[in-house]
PDB file of C-alpha atoms in Angstrom:
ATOM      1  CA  UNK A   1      -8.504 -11.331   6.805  1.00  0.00           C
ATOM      2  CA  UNK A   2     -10.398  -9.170   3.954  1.00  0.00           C
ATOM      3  CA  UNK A   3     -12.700  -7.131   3.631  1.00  0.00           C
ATOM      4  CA  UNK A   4     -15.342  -8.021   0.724  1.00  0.00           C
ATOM      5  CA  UNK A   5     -17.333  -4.985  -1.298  1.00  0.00           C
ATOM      6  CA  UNK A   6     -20.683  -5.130  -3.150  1.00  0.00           C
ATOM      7  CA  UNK A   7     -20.706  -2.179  -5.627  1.00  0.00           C
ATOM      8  CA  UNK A   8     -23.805  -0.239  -6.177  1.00  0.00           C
ATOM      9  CA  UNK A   9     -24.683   3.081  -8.211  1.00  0.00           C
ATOM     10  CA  UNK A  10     -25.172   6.082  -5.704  1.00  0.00           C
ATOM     11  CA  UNK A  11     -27.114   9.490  -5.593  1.00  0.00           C
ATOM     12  CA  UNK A  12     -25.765  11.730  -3.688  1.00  0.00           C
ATOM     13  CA  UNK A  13     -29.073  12.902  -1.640  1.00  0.00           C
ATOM     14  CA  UNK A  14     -27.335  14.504   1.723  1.00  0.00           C
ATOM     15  CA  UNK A  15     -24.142  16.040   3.115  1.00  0.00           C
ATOM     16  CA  UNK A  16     -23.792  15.178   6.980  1.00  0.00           C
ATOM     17  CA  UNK A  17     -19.973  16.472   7.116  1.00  0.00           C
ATOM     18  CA  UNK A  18     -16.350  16.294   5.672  1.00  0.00           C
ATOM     19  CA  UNK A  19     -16.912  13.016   4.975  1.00  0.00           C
ATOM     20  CA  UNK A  20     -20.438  11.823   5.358  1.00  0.00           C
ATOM     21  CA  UNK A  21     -23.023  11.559   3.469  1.00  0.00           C
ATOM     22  CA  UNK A  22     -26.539  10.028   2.350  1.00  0.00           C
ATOM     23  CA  UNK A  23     -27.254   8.208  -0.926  1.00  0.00           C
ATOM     24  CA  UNK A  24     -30.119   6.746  -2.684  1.00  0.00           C
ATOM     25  CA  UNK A  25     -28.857   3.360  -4.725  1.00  0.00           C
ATOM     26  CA  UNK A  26     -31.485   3.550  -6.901  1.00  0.00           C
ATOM     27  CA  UNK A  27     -32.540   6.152  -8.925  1.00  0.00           C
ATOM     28  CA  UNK A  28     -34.666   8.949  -6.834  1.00  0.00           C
ATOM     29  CA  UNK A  29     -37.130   9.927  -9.415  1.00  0.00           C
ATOM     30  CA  UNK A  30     -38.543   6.146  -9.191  1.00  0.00           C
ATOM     31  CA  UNK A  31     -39.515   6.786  -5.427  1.00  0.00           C
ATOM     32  CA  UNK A  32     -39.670  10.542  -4.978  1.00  0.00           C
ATOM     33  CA  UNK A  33     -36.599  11.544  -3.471  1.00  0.00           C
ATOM     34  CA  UNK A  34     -37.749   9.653  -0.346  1.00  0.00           C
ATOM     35  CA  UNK A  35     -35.379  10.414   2.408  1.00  0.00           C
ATOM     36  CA  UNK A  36     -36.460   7.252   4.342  1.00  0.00           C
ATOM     37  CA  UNK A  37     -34.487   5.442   1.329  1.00  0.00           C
ATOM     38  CA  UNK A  38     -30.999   6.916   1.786  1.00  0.00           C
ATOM     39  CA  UNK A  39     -28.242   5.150   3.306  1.00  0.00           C
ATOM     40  CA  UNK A  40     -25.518   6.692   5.676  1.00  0.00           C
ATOM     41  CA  UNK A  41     -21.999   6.211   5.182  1.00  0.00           C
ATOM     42  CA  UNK A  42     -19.029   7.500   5.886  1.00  0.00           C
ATOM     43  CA  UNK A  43     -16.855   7.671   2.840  1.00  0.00           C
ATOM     44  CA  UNK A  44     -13.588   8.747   4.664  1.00  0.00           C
ATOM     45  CA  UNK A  45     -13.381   4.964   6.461  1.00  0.00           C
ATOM     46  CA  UNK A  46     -12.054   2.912   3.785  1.00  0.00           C
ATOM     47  CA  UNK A  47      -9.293   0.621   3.070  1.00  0.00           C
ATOM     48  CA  UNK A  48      -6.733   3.454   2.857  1.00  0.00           C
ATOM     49  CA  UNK A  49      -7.311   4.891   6.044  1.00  0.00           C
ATOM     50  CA  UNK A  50      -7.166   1.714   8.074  1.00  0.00           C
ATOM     51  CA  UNK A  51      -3.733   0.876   6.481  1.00  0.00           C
ATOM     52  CA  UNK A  52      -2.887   4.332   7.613  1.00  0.00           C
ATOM     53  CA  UNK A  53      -4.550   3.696  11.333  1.00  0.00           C
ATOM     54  CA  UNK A  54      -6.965   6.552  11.585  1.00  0.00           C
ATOM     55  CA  UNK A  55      -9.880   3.587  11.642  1.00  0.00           C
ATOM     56  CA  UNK A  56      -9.932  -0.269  12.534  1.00  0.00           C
ATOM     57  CA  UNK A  57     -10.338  -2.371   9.703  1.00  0.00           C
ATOM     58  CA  UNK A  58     -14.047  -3.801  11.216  1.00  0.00           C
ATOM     59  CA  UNK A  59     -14.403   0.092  10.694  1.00  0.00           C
ATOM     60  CA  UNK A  60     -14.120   0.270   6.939  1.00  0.00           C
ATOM     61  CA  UNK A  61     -17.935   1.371   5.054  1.00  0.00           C
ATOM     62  CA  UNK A  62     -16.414   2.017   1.872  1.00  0.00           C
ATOM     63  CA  UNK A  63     -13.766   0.904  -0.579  1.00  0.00           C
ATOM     64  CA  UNK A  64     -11.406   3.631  -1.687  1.00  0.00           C
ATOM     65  CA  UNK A  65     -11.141   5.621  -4.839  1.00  0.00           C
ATOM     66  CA  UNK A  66      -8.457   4.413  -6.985  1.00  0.00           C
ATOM     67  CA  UNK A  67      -6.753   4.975  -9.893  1.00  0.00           C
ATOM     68  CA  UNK A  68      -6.998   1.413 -11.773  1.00  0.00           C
ATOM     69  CA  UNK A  69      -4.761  -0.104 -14.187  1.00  0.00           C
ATOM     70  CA  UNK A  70      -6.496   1.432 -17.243  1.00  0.00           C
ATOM     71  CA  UNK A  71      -6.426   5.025 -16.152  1.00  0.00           C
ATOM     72  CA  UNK A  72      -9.594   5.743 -15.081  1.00  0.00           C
ATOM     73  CA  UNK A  73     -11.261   6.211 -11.559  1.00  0.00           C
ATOM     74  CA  UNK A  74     -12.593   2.957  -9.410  1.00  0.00           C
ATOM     75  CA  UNK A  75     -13.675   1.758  -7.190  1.00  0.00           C
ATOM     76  CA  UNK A  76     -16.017   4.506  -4.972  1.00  0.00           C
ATOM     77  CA  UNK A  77     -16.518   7.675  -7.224  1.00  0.00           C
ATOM     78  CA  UNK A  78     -19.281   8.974  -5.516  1.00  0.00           C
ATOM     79  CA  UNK A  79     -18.312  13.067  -3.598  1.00  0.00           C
ATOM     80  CA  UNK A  80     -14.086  12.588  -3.732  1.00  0.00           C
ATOM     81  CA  UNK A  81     -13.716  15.476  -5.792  1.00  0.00           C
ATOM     82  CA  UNK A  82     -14.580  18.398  -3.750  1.00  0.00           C
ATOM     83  CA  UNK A  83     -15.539  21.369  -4.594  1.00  0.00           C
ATOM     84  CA  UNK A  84     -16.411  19.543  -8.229  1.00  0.00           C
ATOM     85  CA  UNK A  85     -18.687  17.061  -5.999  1.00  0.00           C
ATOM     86  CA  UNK A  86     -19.641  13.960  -7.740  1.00  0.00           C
ATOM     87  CA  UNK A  87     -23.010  13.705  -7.653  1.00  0.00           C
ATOM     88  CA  UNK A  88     -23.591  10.348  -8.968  1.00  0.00           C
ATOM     89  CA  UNK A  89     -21.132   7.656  -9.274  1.00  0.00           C
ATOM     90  CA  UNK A  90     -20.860   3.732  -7.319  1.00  0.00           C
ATOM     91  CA  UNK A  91     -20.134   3.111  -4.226  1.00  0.00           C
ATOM     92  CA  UNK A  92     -18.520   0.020  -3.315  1.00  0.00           C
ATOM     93  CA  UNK A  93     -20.184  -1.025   0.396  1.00  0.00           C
ATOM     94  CA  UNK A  94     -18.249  -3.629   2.592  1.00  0.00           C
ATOM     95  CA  UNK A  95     -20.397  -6.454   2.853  1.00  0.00           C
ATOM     96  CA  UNK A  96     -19.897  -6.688   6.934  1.00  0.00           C
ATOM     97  CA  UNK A  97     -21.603  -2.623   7.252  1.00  0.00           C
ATOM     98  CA  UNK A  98     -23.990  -3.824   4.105  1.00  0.00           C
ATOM     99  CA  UNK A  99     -25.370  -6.375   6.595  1.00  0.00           C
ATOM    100  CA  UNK A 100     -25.935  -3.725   9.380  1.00  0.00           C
ATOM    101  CA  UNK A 101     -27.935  -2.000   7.153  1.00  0.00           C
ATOM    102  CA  UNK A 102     -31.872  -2.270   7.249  1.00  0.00           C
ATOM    103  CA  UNK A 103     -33.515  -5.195   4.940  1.00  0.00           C
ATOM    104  CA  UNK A 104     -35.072  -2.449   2.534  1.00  0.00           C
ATOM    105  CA  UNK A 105     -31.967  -0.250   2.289  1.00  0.00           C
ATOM    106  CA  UNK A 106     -29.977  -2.886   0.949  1.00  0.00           C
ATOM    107  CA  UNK A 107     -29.028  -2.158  -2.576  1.00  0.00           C
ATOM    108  CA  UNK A 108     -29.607  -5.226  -5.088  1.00  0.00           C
ATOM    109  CA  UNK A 109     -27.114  -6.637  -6.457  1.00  0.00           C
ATOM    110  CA  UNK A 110     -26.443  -6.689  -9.459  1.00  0.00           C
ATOM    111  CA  UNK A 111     -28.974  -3.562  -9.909  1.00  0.00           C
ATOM    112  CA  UNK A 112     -31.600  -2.802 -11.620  1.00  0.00           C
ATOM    113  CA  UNK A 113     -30.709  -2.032 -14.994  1.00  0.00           C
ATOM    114  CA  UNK A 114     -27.800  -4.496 -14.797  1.00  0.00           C
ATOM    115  CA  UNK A 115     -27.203  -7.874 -16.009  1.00  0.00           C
ATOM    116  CA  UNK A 116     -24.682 -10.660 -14.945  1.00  0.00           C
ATOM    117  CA  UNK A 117     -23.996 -12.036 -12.044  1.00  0.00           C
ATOM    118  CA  UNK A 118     -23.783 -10.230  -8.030  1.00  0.00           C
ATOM    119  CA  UNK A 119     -19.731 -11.201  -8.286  1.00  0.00           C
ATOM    120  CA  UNK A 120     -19.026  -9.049 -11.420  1.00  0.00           C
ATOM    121  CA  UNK A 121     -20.159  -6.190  -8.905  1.00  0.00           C
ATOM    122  CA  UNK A 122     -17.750  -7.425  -6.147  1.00  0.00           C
ATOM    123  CA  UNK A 123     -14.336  -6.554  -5.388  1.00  0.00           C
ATOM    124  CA  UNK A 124     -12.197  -7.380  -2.087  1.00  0.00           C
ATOM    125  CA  UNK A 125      -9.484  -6.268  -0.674  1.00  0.00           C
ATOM    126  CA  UNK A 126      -7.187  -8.342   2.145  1.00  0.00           C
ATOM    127  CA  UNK A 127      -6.152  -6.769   4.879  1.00  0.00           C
ATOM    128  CA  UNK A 128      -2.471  -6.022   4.921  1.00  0.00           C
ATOM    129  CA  UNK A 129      -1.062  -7.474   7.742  1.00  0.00           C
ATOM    130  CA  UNK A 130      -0.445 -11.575   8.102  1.00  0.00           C
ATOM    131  CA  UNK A 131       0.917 -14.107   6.059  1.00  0.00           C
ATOM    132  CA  UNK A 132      -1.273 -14.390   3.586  1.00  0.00           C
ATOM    133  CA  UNK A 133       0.450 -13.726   0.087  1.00  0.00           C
ATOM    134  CA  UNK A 134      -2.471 -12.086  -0.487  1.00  0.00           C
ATOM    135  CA  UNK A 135      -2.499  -9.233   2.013  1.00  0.00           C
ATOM    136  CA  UNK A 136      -2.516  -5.967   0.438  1.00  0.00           C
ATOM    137  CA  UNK A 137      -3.574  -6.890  -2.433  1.00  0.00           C
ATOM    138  CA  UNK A 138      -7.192  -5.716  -4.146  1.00  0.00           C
ATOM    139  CA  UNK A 139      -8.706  -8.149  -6.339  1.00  0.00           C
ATOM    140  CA  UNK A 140     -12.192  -7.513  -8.582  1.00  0.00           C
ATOM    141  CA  UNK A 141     -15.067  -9.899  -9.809  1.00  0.00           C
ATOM    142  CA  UNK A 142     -15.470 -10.777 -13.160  1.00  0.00           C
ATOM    143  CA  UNK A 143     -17.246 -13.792 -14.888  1.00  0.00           C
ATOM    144  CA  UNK A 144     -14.768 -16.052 -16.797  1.00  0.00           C
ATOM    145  CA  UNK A 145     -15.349 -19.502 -18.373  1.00  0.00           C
ATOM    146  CA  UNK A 146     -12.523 -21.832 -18.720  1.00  0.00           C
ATOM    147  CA  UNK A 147     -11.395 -23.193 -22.310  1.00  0.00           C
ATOM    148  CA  UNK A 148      -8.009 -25.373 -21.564  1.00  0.00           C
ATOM    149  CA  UNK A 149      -5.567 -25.856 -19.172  1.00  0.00           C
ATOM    150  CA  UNK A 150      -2.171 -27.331 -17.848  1.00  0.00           C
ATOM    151  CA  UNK A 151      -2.007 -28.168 -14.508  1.00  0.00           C
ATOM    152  CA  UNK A 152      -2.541 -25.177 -12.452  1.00  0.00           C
ATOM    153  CA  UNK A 153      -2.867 -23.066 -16.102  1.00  0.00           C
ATOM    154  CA  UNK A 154      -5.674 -22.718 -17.194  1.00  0.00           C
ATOM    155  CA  UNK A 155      -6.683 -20.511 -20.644  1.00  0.00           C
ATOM    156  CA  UNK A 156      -9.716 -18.424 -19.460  1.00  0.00           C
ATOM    157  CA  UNK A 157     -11.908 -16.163 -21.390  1.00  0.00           C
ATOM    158  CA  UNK A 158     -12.935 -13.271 -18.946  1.00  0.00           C
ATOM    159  CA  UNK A 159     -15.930 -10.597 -19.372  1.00  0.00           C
ATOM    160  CA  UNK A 160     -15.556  -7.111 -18.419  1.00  0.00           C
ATOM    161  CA  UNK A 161     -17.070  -6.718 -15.298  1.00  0.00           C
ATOM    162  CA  UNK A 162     -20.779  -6.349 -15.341  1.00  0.00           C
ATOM    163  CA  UNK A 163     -21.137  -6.918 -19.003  1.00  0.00           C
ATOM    164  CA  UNK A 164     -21.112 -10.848 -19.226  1.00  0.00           C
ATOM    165  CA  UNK A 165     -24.483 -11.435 -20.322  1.00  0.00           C
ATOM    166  CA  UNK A 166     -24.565  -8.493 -22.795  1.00  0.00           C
ATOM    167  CA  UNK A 167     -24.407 -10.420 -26.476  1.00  0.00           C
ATOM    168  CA  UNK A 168     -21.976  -7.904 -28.166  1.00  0.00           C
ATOM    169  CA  UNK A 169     -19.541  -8.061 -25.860  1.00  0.00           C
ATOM    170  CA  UNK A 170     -16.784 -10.409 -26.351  1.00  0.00           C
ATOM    171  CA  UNK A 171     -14.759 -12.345 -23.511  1.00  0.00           C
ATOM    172  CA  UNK A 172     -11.002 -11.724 -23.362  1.00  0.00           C
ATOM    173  CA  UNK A 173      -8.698 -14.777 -23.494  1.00  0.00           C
ATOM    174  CA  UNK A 174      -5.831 -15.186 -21.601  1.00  0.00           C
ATOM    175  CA  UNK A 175      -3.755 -17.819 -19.495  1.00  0.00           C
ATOM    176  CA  UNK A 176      -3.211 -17.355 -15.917  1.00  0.00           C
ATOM    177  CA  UNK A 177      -1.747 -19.317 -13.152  1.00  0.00           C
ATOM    178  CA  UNK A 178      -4.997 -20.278 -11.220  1.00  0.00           C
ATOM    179  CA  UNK A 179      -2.654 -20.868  -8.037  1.00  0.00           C
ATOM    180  CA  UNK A 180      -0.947 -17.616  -8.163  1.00  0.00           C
ATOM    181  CA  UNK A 181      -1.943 -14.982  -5.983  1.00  0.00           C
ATOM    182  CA  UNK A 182      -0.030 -12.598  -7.730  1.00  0.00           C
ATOM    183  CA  UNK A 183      -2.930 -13.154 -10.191  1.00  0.00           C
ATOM    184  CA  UNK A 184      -6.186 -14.523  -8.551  1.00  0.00           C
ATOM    185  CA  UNK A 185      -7.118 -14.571  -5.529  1.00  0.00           C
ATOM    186  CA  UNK A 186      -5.770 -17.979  -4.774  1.00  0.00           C
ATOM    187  CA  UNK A 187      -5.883 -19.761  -1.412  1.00  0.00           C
ATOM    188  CA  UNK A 188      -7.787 -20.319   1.173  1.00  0.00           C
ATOM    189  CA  UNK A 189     -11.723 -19.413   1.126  1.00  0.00           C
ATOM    190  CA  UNK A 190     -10.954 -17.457  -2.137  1.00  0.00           C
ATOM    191  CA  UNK A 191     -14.141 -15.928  -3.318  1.00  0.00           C
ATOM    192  CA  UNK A 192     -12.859 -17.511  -6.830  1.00  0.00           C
ATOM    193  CA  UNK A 193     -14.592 -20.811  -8.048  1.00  0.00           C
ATOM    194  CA  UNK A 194     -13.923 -22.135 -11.287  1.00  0.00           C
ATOM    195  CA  UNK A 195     -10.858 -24.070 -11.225  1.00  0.00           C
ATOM    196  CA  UNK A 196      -8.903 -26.641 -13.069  1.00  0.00           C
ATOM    197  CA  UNK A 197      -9.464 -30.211 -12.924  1.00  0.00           C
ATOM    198  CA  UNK A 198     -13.144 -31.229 -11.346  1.00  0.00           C
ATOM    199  CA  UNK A 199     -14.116 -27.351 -10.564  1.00  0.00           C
ATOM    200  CA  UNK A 200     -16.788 -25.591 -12.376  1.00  0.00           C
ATOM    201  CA  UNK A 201     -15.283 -24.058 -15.591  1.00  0.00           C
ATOM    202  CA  UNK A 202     -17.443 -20.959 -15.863  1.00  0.00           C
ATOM    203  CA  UNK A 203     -17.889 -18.768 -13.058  1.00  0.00           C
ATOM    204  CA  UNK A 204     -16.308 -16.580 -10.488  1.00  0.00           C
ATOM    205  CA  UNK A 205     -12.502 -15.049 -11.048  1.00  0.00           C
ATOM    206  CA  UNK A 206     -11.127 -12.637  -9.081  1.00  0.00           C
ATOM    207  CA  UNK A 207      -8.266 -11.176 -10.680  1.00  0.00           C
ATOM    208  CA  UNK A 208      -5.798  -8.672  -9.021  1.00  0.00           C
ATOM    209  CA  UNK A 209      -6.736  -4.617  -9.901  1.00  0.00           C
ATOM    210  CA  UNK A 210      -4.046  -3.713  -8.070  1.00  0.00           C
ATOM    211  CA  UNK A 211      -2.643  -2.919  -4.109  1.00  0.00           C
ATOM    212  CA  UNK A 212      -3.239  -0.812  -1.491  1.00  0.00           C
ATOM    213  CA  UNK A 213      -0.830   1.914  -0.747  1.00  0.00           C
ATOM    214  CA  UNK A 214       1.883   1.675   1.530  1.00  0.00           C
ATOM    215  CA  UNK A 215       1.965   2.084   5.157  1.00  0.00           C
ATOM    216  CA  UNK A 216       2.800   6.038   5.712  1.00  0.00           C
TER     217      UNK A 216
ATOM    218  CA  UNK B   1     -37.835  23.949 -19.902  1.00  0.00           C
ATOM    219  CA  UNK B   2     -38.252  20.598 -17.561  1.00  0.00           C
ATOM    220  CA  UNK B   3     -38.122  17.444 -20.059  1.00  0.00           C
ATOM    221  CA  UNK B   4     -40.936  14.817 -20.051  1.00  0.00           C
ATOM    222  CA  UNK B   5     -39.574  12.137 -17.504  1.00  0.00           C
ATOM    223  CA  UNK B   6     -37.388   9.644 -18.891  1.00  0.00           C
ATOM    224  CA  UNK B   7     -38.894   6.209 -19.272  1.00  0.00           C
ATOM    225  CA  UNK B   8     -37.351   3.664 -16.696  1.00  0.00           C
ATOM    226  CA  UNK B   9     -35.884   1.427 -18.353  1.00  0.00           C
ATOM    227  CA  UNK B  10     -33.405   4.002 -19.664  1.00  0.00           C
ATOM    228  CA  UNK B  11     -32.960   5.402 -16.118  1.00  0.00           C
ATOM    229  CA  UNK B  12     -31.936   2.279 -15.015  1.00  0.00           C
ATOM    230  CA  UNK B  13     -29.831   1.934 -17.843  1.00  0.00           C
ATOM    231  CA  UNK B  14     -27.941   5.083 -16.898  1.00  0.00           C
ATOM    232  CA  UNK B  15     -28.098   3.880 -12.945  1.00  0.00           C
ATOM    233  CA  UNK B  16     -26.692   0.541 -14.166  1.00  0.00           C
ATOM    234  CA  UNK B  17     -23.854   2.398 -16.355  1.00  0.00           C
ATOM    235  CA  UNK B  18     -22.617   4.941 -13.600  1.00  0.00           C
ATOM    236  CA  UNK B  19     -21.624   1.377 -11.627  1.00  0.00           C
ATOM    237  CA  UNK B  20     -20.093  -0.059 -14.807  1.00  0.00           C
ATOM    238  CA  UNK B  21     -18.233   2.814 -15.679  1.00  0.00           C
ATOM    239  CA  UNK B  22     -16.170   2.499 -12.185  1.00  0.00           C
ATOM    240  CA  UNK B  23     -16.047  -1.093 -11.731  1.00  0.00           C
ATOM    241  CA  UNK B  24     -12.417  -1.995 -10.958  1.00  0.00           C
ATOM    242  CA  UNK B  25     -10.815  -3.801 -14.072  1.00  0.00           C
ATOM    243  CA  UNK B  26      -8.545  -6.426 -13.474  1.00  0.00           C
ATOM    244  CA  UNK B  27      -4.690  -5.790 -14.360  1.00  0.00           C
ATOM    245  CA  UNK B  28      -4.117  -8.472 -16.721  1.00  0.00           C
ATOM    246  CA  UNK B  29      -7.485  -7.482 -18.703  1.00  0.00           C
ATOM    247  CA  UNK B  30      -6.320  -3.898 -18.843  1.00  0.00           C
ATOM    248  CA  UNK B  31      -3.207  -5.083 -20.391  1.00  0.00           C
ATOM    249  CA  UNK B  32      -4.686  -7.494 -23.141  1.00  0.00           C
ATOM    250  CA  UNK B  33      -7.348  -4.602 -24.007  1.00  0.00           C
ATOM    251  CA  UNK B  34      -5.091  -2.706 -26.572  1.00  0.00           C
ATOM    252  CA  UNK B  35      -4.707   0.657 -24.768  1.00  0.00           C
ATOM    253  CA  UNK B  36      -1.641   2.603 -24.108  1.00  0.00           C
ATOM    254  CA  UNK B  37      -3.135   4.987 -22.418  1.00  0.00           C
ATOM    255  CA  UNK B  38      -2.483   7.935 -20.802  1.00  0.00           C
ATOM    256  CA  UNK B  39      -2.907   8.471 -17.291  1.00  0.00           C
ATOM    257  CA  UNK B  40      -5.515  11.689 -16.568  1.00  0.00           C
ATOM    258  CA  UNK B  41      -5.615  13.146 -12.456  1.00  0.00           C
ATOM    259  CA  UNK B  42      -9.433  13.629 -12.002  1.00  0.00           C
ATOM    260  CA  UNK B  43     -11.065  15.097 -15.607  1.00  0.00           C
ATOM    261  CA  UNK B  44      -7.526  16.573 -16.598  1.00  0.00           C
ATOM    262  CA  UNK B  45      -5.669  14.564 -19.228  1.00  0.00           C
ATOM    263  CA  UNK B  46      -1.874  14.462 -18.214  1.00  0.00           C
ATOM    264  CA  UNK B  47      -0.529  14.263 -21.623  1.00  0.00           C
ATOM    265  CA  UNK B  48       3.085  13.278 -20.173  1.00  0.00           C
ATOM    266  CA  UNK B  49       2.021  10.535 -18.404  1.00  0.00           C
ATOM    267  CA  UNK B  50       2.300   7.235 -19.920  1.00  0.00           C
ATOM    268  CA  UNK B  51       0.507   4.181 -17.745  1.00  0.00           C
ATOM    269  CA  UNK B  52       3.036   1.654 -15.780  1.00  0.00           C
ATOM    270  CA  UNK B  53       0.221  -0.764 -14.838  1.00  0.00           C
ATOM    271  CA  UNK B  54       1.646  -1.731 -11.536  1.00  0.00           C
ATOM    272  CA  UNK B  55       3.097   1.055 -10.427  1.00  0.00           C
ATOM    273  CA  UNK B  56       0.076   3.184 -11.077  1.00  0.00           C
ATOM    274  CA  UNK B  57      -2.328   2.285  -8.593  1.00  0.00           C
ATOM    275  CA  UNK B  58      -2.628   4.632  -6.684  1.00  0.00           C
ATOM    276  CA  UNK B  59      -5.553   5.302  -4.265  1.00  0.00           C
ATOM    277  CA  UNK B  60      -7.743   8.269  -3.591  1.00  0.00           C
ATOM    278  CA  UNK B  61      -8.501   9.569  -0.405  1.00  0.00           C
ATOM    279  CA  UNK B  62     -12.450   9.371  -0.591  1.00  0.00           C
ATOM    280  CA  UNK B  63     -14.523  11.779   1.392  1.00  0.00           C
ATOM    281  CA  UNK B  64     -17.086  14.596   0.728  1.00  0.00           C
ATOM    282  CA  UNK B  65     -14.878  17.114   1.293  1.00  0.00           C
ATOM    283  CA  UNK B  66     -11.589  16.260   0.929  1.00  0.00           C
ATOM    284  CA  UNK B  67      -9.501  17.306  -1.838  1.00  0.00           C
ATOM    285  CA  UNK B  68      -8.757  14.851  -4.401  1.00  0.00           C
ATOM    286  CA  UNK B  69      -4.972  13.439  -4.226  1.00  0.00           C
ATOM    287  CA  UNK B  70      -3.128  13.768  -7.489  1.00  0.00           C
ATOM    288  CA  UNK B  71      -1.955   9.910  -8.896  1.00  0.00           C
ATOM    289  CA  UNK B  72       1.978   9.515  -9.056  1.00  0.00           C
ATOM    290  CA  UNK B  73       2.182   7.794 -12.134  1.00  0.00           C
ATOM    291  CA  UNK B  74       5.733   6.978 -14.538  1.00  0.00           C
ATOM    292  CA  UNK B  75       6.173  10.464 -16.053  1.00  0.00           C
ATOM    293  CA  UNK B  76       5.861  12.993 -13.235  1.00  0.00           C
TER     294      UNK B  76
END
């Protein structure tokens, strides 16, 4: 089980209470600050507080804010940092409460402004109880194109995330175990699909960012 | 003192960058990138942190209102 997250920019537009909130996912100049346009969530039910029980998992709105491997904030940035509120940042909306919302709230995907393809805005996260070697485990979206491989190896060239289709930007090359979960999101309906052997060789690669925190 | 609007296509240019800017990167593409870099808690460098990729994930608690947790990173 997993929980899968479209990432969109957010405005912050209304404060309903500790942890809720309104936000426009496009910019609010374009449409006048219209308060028909903003989207309710509830930024306390993510990941992090379902491992920790204090919501279901088929609760979770939002993915957490993390510290990723390079330093720097992920994931949701929008309001964590009160009393210095951010006021603009993403927001990373799980696809099941995405659905819920009405057709004209839904945020595109990628957004306006942005190139590449909807998975380089994706991340997902499986749930950490289970089997699965996954569980636990958060993996993110990025657009990769295969150039060799050995067996279940393959040599990959992977775009930052978002940033494929922009021509100065150059792909990273690396090998990784396309059967590893410790590395992709290998195994069953993984949201990766280039492959090795008679799978497409440029698409979707969802490498590991990292886990979630340990059960208090 | 209130600017001319900015044209749209740079708005959505700077809509398009505040996603960017927090998309999660994967761990192996941190580690090619060649950055050694030092850990900051919120805007505050932490000059005696040094990154441990794995062991540095560390999440947030999100939420309006709610204080901001300080990452445990190799070097505290």
């Amino acid at each position: 089980m997993r929980c899968v997250f479209v990432g969109t920019p957010g405005f912050l537009g209304r404060i309903d209470g500790e942890t809720r909130c309104a936000f426009w996912a496009e910019e609010p100049v374009d449409h006048g600050f219209d308060p028909a346009l903003l989207i309710e969530v509830d930024l306390g039910r993510t990941p992090s507080a379902a491992v920790a029980k204090e919501i279901g998992w088929d609760e979770v709105q939002v993915d957490d804010c993390f510290t990723g491997p390079n330093g720097a904030l992920s994931g949701t940035t929008l309001g964590p940092r009160w009393p210095e509120l951010q006021l603009g940042g993403a927001v990373y909306l799980e696809r099941g409460f995405l659905a819920t919302l009405p057709a004209e709230l839904r945020p595109a995907c990628p957004p306006a402004g942005m190139s590449g393809q909807s998975y380089e805005c994706m991340t997902t996260v499986y749930w950490p109880d289970g089997d699965d070697p996954r569980a636990g485990s958060r993996y993110a979206g990025h657009c990769a194109e295969i150039l060799d491989e050995q067996g279940s190896l393959a040599r990959v060239a992977v775009y930052p995330p978002g940033r494929s289709d922009q021509p100065d930007v150059r792909p990273v090359p690396m090998w990784i175990d396309l059967a590893s979960p410790e590395q992709c999101d290998a195994g069953p309906d993984s949201l990766t699909t280039i492959g090795v052997g008679s799978a497409p060789k440029r698409g979707a690669l969802f490498l590991i960012s990292g886990h979630l925190p340990s059960q208090p | 003192m209130n600017s001319k609007p900015e044209p749209t296509e740079r708005r959505r240019h700077r809509i398009a960058a505040l996603l960017i800017a927090a998309a999660p990167v994967a761990t192996a593409l941190a580690l090619a990138a060649p950055l050694t870099v030092t850990i900051g808690a919120a805007t505050t460098p932490h000059p005696g942190a040094t990154l441990i990729p794995t062991e540095c994930v560390v999440s947030v608690h999100s939420g309006a209102l709610n204080t901001m947790k300080v990452p445990v990173c190799a070097g505290d």
